């Protein structure tokens, strides 16, 4: 277990933002993770768990407690059952399962970060979410002081949300178990229209697994959504805002403000409608590349806020607030941040 003091956190995040950690602990086994959490909890020390730092906005003041970096490894495949240690690199996990001819997470290729963080916000893209494949999550329950195994149903998954995100001080994910599919080398049905078009198939068809993964990687790279240290469009936390889910009344109010424009609209649970945050941002006047300072919108995607190299967390948040306020003024819709904020608020 490596322990450092006054350790810079910015290099551990994809935004490259944030001040130092008072104490940074890097754990490479589950036992080290549990012991570091127990030690911090016993001392009443604030604790921040990080994996790949790809969904975090850390304030410029840093973190005045223990930051626990999860660097555990473990990829165990038994037939179609996959068990991952929380520290496994997600994008590599997807590549390995595709190479093994197994379907279920192929459309989640290229998403940065760790396997252990995927249940936290029910990671999803291109019509797939981890919640459909996760059978169990093994986590250390800080309230109970012991490790627990939660079934997929007990994880409370919904759109970019889970029990872990709802109660962030309680669980530290140690292992994630998936049930994958053996479709003879074929993918799960292509759900997303853009992917289907790119692959030259109809939505609902299955394609070769490697072709599915390659198509997703190409589409993502075109939007700056695959990490590339040389490309500042990828110095981001991915989508900065979640797609708003509007109640029937909110949706009626929103439509009344559209002035003849047609906004994306998808059915959501409980009679709600999901619209597109990227569309709202663009239509409110914040196009690709918007911003004159060291933090701007990505030149490839309006939904990614990026650090052009010299930004502070303050710069990024100022841009985020300008966009949130502009969308509210134009459409009456409140954008909500997707990344987790540490020591700062939108
Ligand atoms: C370029 C880019 C593209 C992206 N595209 C997508 C996308 O398509 N879909 C999508 O859903 N997300 C996307 N994201 C967001 C991000 O990659 C995911 O949310 C990812 O799962 C975060 O993993 P991480 O290990 O980096 O988490 P971190 O950023 O390190 O942490 C995020 C949160 O999870 C908590 N956490 C991390 N590990 C654990 C653990 N083991 N136990 C308990 N809590 C933990 C942290 O405390 C924090 O609250 C993208 C990000 C970037 C930078």
Short mmCIF file of C-alpha atoms and ligand atoms in Angstrom, two decimals:
data_model
loop_
_atom_site.label_atom_id
_atom_site.label_comp_id
_atom_site.label_asym_id
_atom_site.label_seq_id
_atom_site.Cartn_x
_atom_site.Cartn_y
_atom_site.Cartn_z
CA UNK A 1 0.00 0.00 0.00
CA UNK A 2 1.58 3.26 -1.15
CA UNK A 3 0.93 6.33 1.02
CA UNK A 4 1.82 9.85 -0.15
CA UNK A 5 1.21 13.24 1.45
CA UNK A 6 0.20 16.50 -0.27
CA UNK A 7 -0.12 14.53 -3.47
CA UNK A 8 -1.34 16.30 -6.62
CA UNK A 9 -4.72 14.95 -7.76
CA UNK A 10 -5.01 16.73 -11.13
CA UNK A 11 -2.83 14.12 -12.92
CA UNK A 12 -5.16 11.39 -11.63
CA UNK A 13 -8.18 12.91 -13.39
CA UNK A 14 -8.99 13.11 -17.08
CA UNK A 15 -9.82 16.82 -16.71
CA UNK A 16 -6.35 17.36 -15.15
CA UNK A 17 -7.95 19.68 -12.58
CA UNK A 18 -8.01 19.97 -8.81
CA UNK A 19 -5.69 20.67 -5.91
CA UNK A 20 -3.74 18.15 -3.82
CA UNK A 21 -4.85 15.38 -1.47
CA UNK A 22 -3.75 15.71 2.14
CA UNK A 23 -3.05 11.97 1.97
CA UNK A 24 -3.16 9.67 -1.07
CA UNK A 25 -3.30 5.91 -0.56
CA UNK A 26 -2.94 3.54 -3.50
CA UNK A 27 -4.35 0.07 -2.79
CA UNK A 28 -3.56 -2.93 -4.98
CA UNK A 29 -5.54 -5.67 -3.17
CA UNK A 30 -9.09 -5.86 -1.76
CA UNK A 31 -7.59 -6.30 1.72
CA UNK A 32 -5.61 -3.08 1.32
CA UNK A 33 -8.74 -1.25 0.13
CA UNK A 34 -10.75 -2.43 3.14
CA UNK A 35 -7.96 -1.65 5.58
CA UNK A 36 -7.47 1.88 4.18
CA UNK A 37 -11.23 2.56 4.40
CA UNK A 38 -11.42 1.19 7.95
CA UNK A 39 -8.44 3.28 9.02
CA UNK A 40 -9.93 6.49 7.59
CA UNK A 41 -13.36 5.77 9.08
CA UNK A 42 -11.92 4.95 12.51
CA UNK A 43 -10.04 8.27 12.47
CA UNK A 44 -13.14 10.19 11.32
CA UNK A 45 -11.13 11.21 8.27
CA UNK A 46 -12.98 12.35 5.09
CA UNK A 47 -12.53 9.73 2.36
CA UNK A 48 -12.62 10.07 -1.42
CA UNK A 49 -12.45 6.89 -3.52
CA UNK A 50 -11.09 7.26 -7.03
CA UNK A 51 -10.60 4.88 -9.93
CA UNK A 52 -9.65 6.41 -13.28
CA UNK A 53 -10.69 9.94 -12.30
CA UNK A 54 -12.78 10.25 -15.47
CA UNK A 55 -16.00 11.35 -13.80
CA UNK A 56 -14.65 13.75 -11.22
CA UNK A 57 -14.40 17.52 -10.89
CA UNK A 58 -12.05 18.17 -7.98
CA UNK A 59 -11.95 21.73 -6.64
CA UNK A 60 -8.81 23.83 -6.76
CA UNK A 61 -8.44 23.53 -2.97
CA UNK A 62 -7.99 19.78 -3.33
CA UNK A 63 -9.16 17.27 -0.74
CA UNK A 64 -8.40 17.64 2.97
CA UNK A 65 -8.63 13.97 3.82
CA UNK A 66 -7.62 10.57 2.47
CA UNK A 67 -7.96 9.87 -1.24
CA UNK A 68 -8.02 6.12 -1.86
CA UNK A 69 -6.94 5.17 -5.36
CA UNK A 70 -8.19 1.71 -6.26
CA UNK A 71 -5.55 -0.12 -8.29
CA UNK A 72 -6.64 -3.73 -7.77
CA UNK A 73 -6.41 -6.23 -10.61
CA UNK A 74 -8.43 -9.35 -11.44
CA UNK A 75 -10.22 -10.62 -14.57
CA UNK A 76 -11.74 -14.06 -14.03
CA UNK A 77 -13.85 -15.63 -16.73
CA UNK A 78 -15.76 -18.86 -16.14
CA UNK A 79 -17.87 -19.66 -19.21
CA UNK A 80 -20.00 -16.53 -19.57
CA UNK A 81 -19.57 -15.44 -15.93
CA UNK A 82 -17.06 -12.62 -15.51
CA UNK A 83 -15.71 -11.32 -12.21
CA UNK A 84 -13.67 -8.12 -12.21
CA UNK A 85 -11.63 -6.44 -9.53
CA UNK A 86 -12.71 -2.82 -9.11
CA UNK A 87 -9.39 -1.44 -10.33
CA UNK A 88 -9.46 -3.16 -13.73
CA UNK A 89 -9.37 -0.70 -16.64
CA UNK A 90 -12.84 -0.83 -18.19
CA UNK A 91 -11.84 -0.21 -21.81
CA UNK A 92 -9.37 -3.11 -21.61
CA UNK A 93 -12.03 -5.35 -20.05
CA UNK A 94 -14.34 -4.70 -23.01
CA UNK A 95 -11.54 -5.46 -25.47
CA UNK A 96 -10.78 -8.76 -23.70
CA UNK A 97 -14.41 -9.93 -23.60
CA UNK A 98 -14.82 -9.13 -27.29
CA UNK A 99 -11.63 -11.10 -28.04
CA UNK A 100 -13.14 -14.03 -26.10
CA UNK A 101 -16.23 -13.86 -28.34
CA UNK A 102 -18.59 -12.77 -25.57
CA UNK A 103 -21.35 -10.17 -25.91
CA UNK A 104 -23.02 -7.90 -23.38
CA UNK A 105 -20.64 -4.96 -22.95
CA UNK A 106 -19.26 -4.51 -26.49
CA UNK A 107 -21.08 -1.18 -27.07
CA UNK A 108 -19.44 0.20 -23.90
CA UNK A 109 -16.02 0.11 -25.59
CA UNK A 110 -13.72 3.08 -25.09
CA UNK A 111 -15.37 4.39 -21.92
CA UNK A 112 -12.56 5.53 -19.63
CA UNK A 113 -12.22 4.60 -15.99
CA UNK A 114 -12.30 1.55 -13.77
CA UNK A 115 -14.60 -1.47 -13.64
CA UNK A 116 -15.51 -0.66 -10.03
CA UNK A 117 -16.94 2.71 -10.99
CA UNK A 118 -19.22 1.32 -13.72
CA UNK A 119 -22.07 0.39 -11.34
CA UNK A 120 -21.80 3.77 -9.58
CA UNK A 121 -23.47 5.73 -12.37
CA UNK A 122 -24.73 2.70 -14.31
CA UNK A 123 -22.36 3.46 -17.16
CA UNK A 124 -24.01 3.41 -20.54
CA UNK A 125 -23.56 4.30 -24.19
CA UNK A 126 -24.92 3.38 -27.61
CA UNK A 127 -27.97 1.58 -26.24
CA UNK A 128 -26.19 -0.54 -23.62
CA UNK A 129 -25.87 -0.08 -19.85
CA UNK A 130 -23.85 -2.14 -17.36
CA UNK A 131 -27.02 -2.75 -15.32
CA UNK A 132 -28.25 -5.31 -17.87
CA UNK A 133 -25.15 -7.48 -17.43
CA UNK A 134 -24.32 -7.04 -13.73
CA UNK A 135 -25.41 -9.98 -11.57
CA UNK A 136 -23.65 -8.99 -8.33
CA UNK A 137 -21.53 -6.28 -6.81
CA UNK A 138 -19.25 -7.04 -3.87
CA UNK A 139 -18.71 -3.90 -1.83
CA UNK A 140 -17.35 -2.86 1.54
CA UNK A 141 -20.29 -1.41 3.47
CA UNK A 142 -18.83 1.37 5.63
CA UNK A 143 -21.97 1.60 7.72
CA UNK A 144 -22.03 -2.11 8.57
CA UNK A 145 -18.23 -2.37 8.69
CA UNK A 146 -18.19 -5.51 6.53
CA UNK A 147 -18.15 -6.67 2.93
CA UNK A 148 -21.55 -7.35 1.38
CA UNK A 149 -22.76 -8.88 -1.88
CA UNK A 150 -25.60 -7.02 -3.59
CA UNK A 151 -27.58 -8.55 -6.45
CA UNK A 152 -28.11 -6.49 -9.59
CA UNK A 153 -31.69 -5.81 -8.48
CA UNK A 154 -30.43 -4.53 -5.12
CA UNK A 155 -28.14 -2.01 -6.82
CA UNK A 156 -31.09 0.30 -7.63
CA UNK A 157 -29.97 1.00 -11.18
CA UNK A 158 -31.62 3.68 -13.30
CA UNK A 159 -30.40 6.14 -15.92
CA UNK A 160 -26.85 7.17 -14.82
CA UNK A 161 -27.78 6.37 -11.25
CA UNK A 162 -27.59 3.64 -8.63
CA UNK A 163 -27.71 2.92 -4.94
CA UNK A 164 -23.96 3.65 -4.83
CA UNK A 165 -24.40 7.12 -6.30
CA UNK A 166 -27.42 7.82 -4.09
CA UNK A 167 -25.46 6.95 -0.92
CA UNK A 168 -21.87 7.89 -1.82
CA UNK A 169 -20.48 7.66 1.72
CA UNK A 170 -21.60 4.08 2.22
CA UNK A 171 -20.15 1.59 -0.28
CA UNK A 172 -16.72 0.98 -1.74
CA UNK A 173 -17.02 -1.39 -4.69
CA UNK A 174 -14.49 -4.23 -4.57
CA UNK A 175 -15.68 -6.64 -7.31
CA UNK A 176 -18.26 -6.55 -10.10
CA UNK A 177 -19.77 -9.73 -11.53
CA UNK A 178 -21.32 -9.92 -14.98
CA UNK A 179 -23.21 -12.54 -16.93
CA UNK A 180 -22.19 -12.19 -20.57
CA UNK A 181 -23.71 -13.84 -23.65
CA UNK A 182 -22.23 -16.36 -26.03
CA UNK A 183 -23.97 -15.58 -29.33
CA UNK A 184 -21.45 -17.42 -31.50
CA UNK A 185 -19.33 -14.29 -32.00
CA UNK A 186 -22.28 -11.95 -32.58
CA UNK A 187 -23.16 -8.84 -30.60
CA UNK A 188 -26.32 -8.11 -28.66
CA UNK A 189 -28.91 -6.44 -30.94
CA UNK A 190 -27.76 -3.02 -32.19
CA UNK A 191 -30.08 -0.60 -30.40
CA UNK A 192 -28.75 2.81 -31.29
CA UNK A 193 -29.73 4.27 -34.67
CA UNK A 194 -26.35 5.98 -35.20
CA UNK A 195 -24.45 2.73 -34.61
CA UNK A 196 -26.82 0.81 -36.89
CA UNK A 197 -26.28 3.37 -39.68
CA UNK A 198 -22.53 3.25 -39.20
CA UNK A 199 -22.57 -0.55 -39.38
CA UNK A 200 -24.95 -0.58 -42.35
CA UNK A 201 -27.59 -2.67 -40.56
CA UNK A 202 -31.10 -2.15 -39.24
CA UNK A 203 -31.60 -1.45 -35.53
CA UNK A 204 -32.29 -4.78 -33.81
CA UNK A 205 -29.84 -6.79 -35.92
CA UNK A 206 -26.72 -8.44 -34.48
CA UNK A 207 -23.27 -7.88 -35.92
CA UNK A 208 -19.81 -9.34 -35.52
CA UNK A 209 -18.58 -8.45 -32.02
CA UNK A 210 -15.30 -6.90 -33.14
CA UNK A 211 -17.13 -4.85 -35.77
CA UNK A 212 -19.49 -3.55 -33.07
CA UNK A 213 -16.60 -2.53 -30.84
CA UNK A 214 -14.65 -0.94 -33.71
CA UNK A 215 -17.72 1.02 -34.85
CA UNK A 216 -18.26 2.38 -31.34
CA UNK A 217 -14.59 3.33 -30.99
CA UNK A 218 -14.68 5.19 -34.33
CA UNK A 219 -17.91 7.02 -33.46
CA UNK A 220 -16.59 7.91 -30.01
CA UNK A 221 -13.21 9.11 -31.33
CA UNK A 222 -15.03 11.42 -33.76
CA UNK A 223 -16.70 13.04 -30.75
CA UNK A 224 -13.54 13.26 -28.61
CA UNK A 225 -14.91 10.57 -26.32
CA UNK A 226 -11.88 8.28 -26.39
CA UNK A 227 -8.95 9.42 -24.24
CA UNK A 228 -6.01 10.85 -26.17
CA UNK A 229 -3.52 12.86 -24.11
CA UNK A 230 -2.52 14.85 -27.22
CA UNK A 231 -6.11 15.97 -27.91
CA UNK A 232 -7.48 18.58 -25.49
CA UNK A 233 -11.01 17.74 -26.62
CA UNK A 234 -10.60 14.61 -24.51
CA UNK A 235 -9.39 16.46 -21.39
CA UNK A 236 -12.91 16.21 -20.07
CA UNK A 237 -15.17 14.16 -17.85
CA UNK A 238 -17.15 12.93 -20.86
CA UNK A 239 -20.71 14.24 -20.91
CA UNK A 240 -20.84 17.06 -18.40
CA UNK A 241 -24.64 17.11 -18.13
CA UNK A 242 -27.12 14.25 -18.03
CA UNK A 243 -29.96 14.20 -20.53
CA UNK A 244 -32.91 15.90 -18.78
CA UNK A 245 -35.90 13.74 -17.93
CA UNK A 246 -39.03 15.90 -17.97
CA UNK A 247 -42.39 15.27 -16.33
CA UNK A 248 -45.48 15.69 -18.54
CA UNK A 249 -45.96 19.29 -17.27
CA UNK A 250 -42.29 20.18 -17.72
CA UNK A 251 -42.35 18.69 -21.21
CA UNK A 252 -45.44 20.72 -22.16
CA UNK A 253 -43.74 23.90 -20.91
CA UNK A 254 -40.58 22.99 -22.82
CA UNK A 255 -42.48 22.36 -26.07
CA UNK A 256 -44.18 25.73 -25.75
CA UNK A 257 -40.73 27.36 -25.92
CA UNK A 258 -39.53 25.54 -29.03
CA UNK A 259 -40.81 28.06 -31.62
CA UNK A 260 -41.35 25.44 -34.28
CA UNK A 261 -38.10 23.56 -33.62
CA UNK A 262 -38.23 19.81 -33.06
CA UNK A 263 -36.29 18.68 -30.02
CA UNK A 264 -35.17 15.08 -29.52
CA UNK A 265 -37.69 13.26 -27.33
CA UNK A 266 -37.57 9.70 -26.01
CA UNK A 267 -40.04 7.96 -23.72
CA UNK A 268 -38.77 7.59 -20.13
CA UNK A 269 -40.30 5.73 -17.15
CA UNK A 270 -43.39 7.09 -15.32
CA UNK A 271 -44.79 8.99 -18.32
CA UNK A 272 -41.70 11.21 -18.51
CA UNK A 273 -39.81 12.29 -21.61
CA UNK A 274 -36.04 12.35 -22.01
CA UNK A 275 -34.55 15.04 -24.20
CA UNK A 276 -30.99 15.72 -25.30
CA UNK A 277 -28.68 17.93 -23.23
CA UNK A 278 -26.34 18.33 -26.23
CA UNK A 279 -29.23 19.65 -28.36
CA UNK A 280 -30.34 22.08 -25.66
CA UNK A 281 -26.81 23.44 -25.21
CA UNK A 282 -26.32 23.91 -28.94
CA UNK A 283 -29.72 25.51 -29.45
CA UNK A 284 -29.18 27.86 -26.50
CA UNK A 285 -26.24 29.33 -28.40
CA UNK A 286 -23.31 27.32 -27.06
CA UNK A 287 -21.89 25.63 -30.12
CA UNK A 288 -18.92 23.27 -30.37
CA UNK A 289 -15.73 24.97 -29.15
CA UNK A 290 -17.69 27.68 -27.28
CA UNK A 291 -15.66 29.68 -24.77
CA UNK A 292 -12.73 32.05 -24.96
CA UNK A 293 -10.89 31.06 -21.81
CA UNK A 294 -8.76 28.09 -20.79
CA UNK A 295 -11.93 25.97 -20.41
CA UNK A 296 -14.17 25.57 -23.46
CA UNK A 297 -16.69 23.21 -24.94
CA UNK A 298 -15.06 20.44 -26.92
CA UNK A 299 -14.68 21.31 -30.60
CA UNK A 300 -16.17 17.86 -31.34
CA UNK A 301 -19.13 17.65 -28.93
CA UNK A 302 -21.21 20.29 -27.15
CA UNK A 303 -21.72 18.07 -24.11
CA UNK A 304 -18.05 17.86 -23.09
CA UNK A 305 -16.48 20.69 -21.11
CA UNK A 306 -12.73 20.64 -21.61
CA UNK A 307 -9.50 21.92 -20.12
CA UNK A 308 -7.41 23.41 -22.93
CA UNK A 309 -4.28 22.96 -20.81
CA UNK A 310 -4.14 25.83 -18.31
CA UNK A 311 -7.66 25.80 -16.84
CA UNK A 312 -8.52 25.70 -13.14
CA UNK A 313 -11.56 23.96 -11.73
CA UNK A 314 -12.92 27.49 -11.18
CA UNK A 315 -12.64 28.22 -14.92
CA UNK A 316 -14.44 25.01 -15.80
CA UNK A 317 -17.24 25.62 -13.31
CA UNK A 318 -17.72 29.21 -14.53
CA UNK A 319 -18.29 27.81 -18.03
CA UNK A 320 -20.60 25.09 -16.71
CA UNK A 321 -22.71 27.68 -14.85
CA UNK A 322 -22.91 29.94 -17.89
CA UNK A 323 -24.22 27.03 -19.96
CA UNK A 324 -26.64 25.79 -17.31
CA UNK A 325 -28.04 29.32 -16.86
CA UNK A 326 -28.28 29.89 -20.64
CA UNK A 327 -30.21 26.66 -21.18
CA UNK A 328 -32.54 27.48 -18.29
CA UNK A 329 -33.22 30.96 -19.74
CA UNK A 330 -33.86 29.61 -23.25
CA UNK A 331 -35.86 26.48 -22.46
CA UNK A 332 -36.80 26.47 -18.76
CA UNK A 333 -34.90 23.19 -18.37
CA UNK A 334 -32.46 22.69 -15.50
CA UNK A 335 -29.30 20.86 -16.56
CA UNK A 336 -27.75 18.60 -13.92
CA UNK A 337 -24.07 17.71 -13.84
CA UNK A 338 -23.11 14.08 -14.50
CA UNK A 339 -19.56 14.09 -12.98
CA UNK A 340 -19.15 13.92 -9.23
CA UNK A 341 -18.12 17.25 -7.68
CA UNK A 342 -15.50 17.19 -4.94
CA UNK A 343 -15.33 20.29 -2.75
CA UNK A 344 -17.21 22.36 -5.33
CA UNK A 345 -20.76 22.79 -6.57
CA UNK A 346 -22.25 23.76 -9.89
C1 LIG B 1 -13.80 11.03 -22.63
C2 LIG B 1 -14.84 10.44 -21.69
C3 LIG B 1 -15.92 9.74 -22.18
C4 LIG B 1 -16.88 9.19 -21.31
N1 LIG B 1 -17.94 8.50 -21.85
C5 LIG B 1 -18.86 7.96 -21.01
C6 LIG B 1 -19.97 7.22 -21.55
O1 LIG B 1 -20.09 7.03 -22.76
N2 LIG B 1 -20.89 6.72 -20.69
C7 LIG B 1 -20.76 6.87 -19.34
O2 LIG B 1 -21.63 6.38 -18.61
N3 LIG B 1 -19.73 7.56 -18.80
C8 LIG B 1 -18.78 8.10 -19.60
N4 LIG B 1 -17.75 8.82 -19.07
C9 LIG B 1 -17.66 9.01 -17.61
C10 LIG B 1 -16.73 8.01 -16.90
O3 LIG B 1 -15.81 7.44 -17.78
C11 LIG B 1 -17.50 6.89 -16.21
O4 LIG B 1 -18.42 7.42 -15.29
C12 LIG B 1 -16.56 5.94 -15.48
O5 LIG B 1 -17.27 4.80 -15.02
C13 LIG B 1 -15.86 6.57 -14.29
O6 LIG B 1 -14.89 5.66 -13.83
P1 LIG B 1 -13.65 6.13 -13.00
O7 LIG B 1 -12.95 4.90 -12.51
O8 LIG B 1 -12.83 7.08 -13.78
O9 LIG B 1 -14.37 6.87 -11.78
P2 LIG B 1 -13.83 8.13 -10.97
O10 LIG B 1 -13.94 9.33 -11.83
O11 LIG B 1 -12.54 7.83 -10.36
O12 LIG B 1 -14.96 8.21 -9.83
C14 LIG B 1 -16.29 8.56 -10.17
C15 LIG B 1 -17.19 8.35 -8.95
O13 LIG B 1 -17.24 6.96 -8.65
C16 LIG B 1 -16.73 6.73 -7.33
N5 LIG B 1 -15.97 5.49 -7.38
C17 LIG B 1 -14.95 5.17 -8.21
N6 LIG B 1 -14.53 3.91 -7.96
C18 LIG B 1 -15.31 3.44 -6.95
C19 LIG B 1 -15.36 2.23 -6.23
N7 LIG B 1 -14.54 1.20 -6.50
N8 LIG B 1 -16.28 2.11 -5.23
C20 LIG B 1 -17.13 3.11 -4.94
N9 LIG B 1 -17.13 4.29 -5.59
C21 LIG B 1 -16.22 4.45 -6.58
C22 LIG B 1 -15.90 7.93 -6.99
O14 LIG B 1 -15.82 8.14 -5.58
C23 LIG B 1 -16.67 9.03 -7.68
O15 LIG B 1 -17.76 9.41 -6.89
C24 LIG B 1 -16.75 9.37 -19.91
C25 LIG B 1 -15.65 10.09 -19.41
C26 LIG B 1 -14.69 10.63 -20.28
C27 LIG B 1 -13.52 11.37 -19.73
#
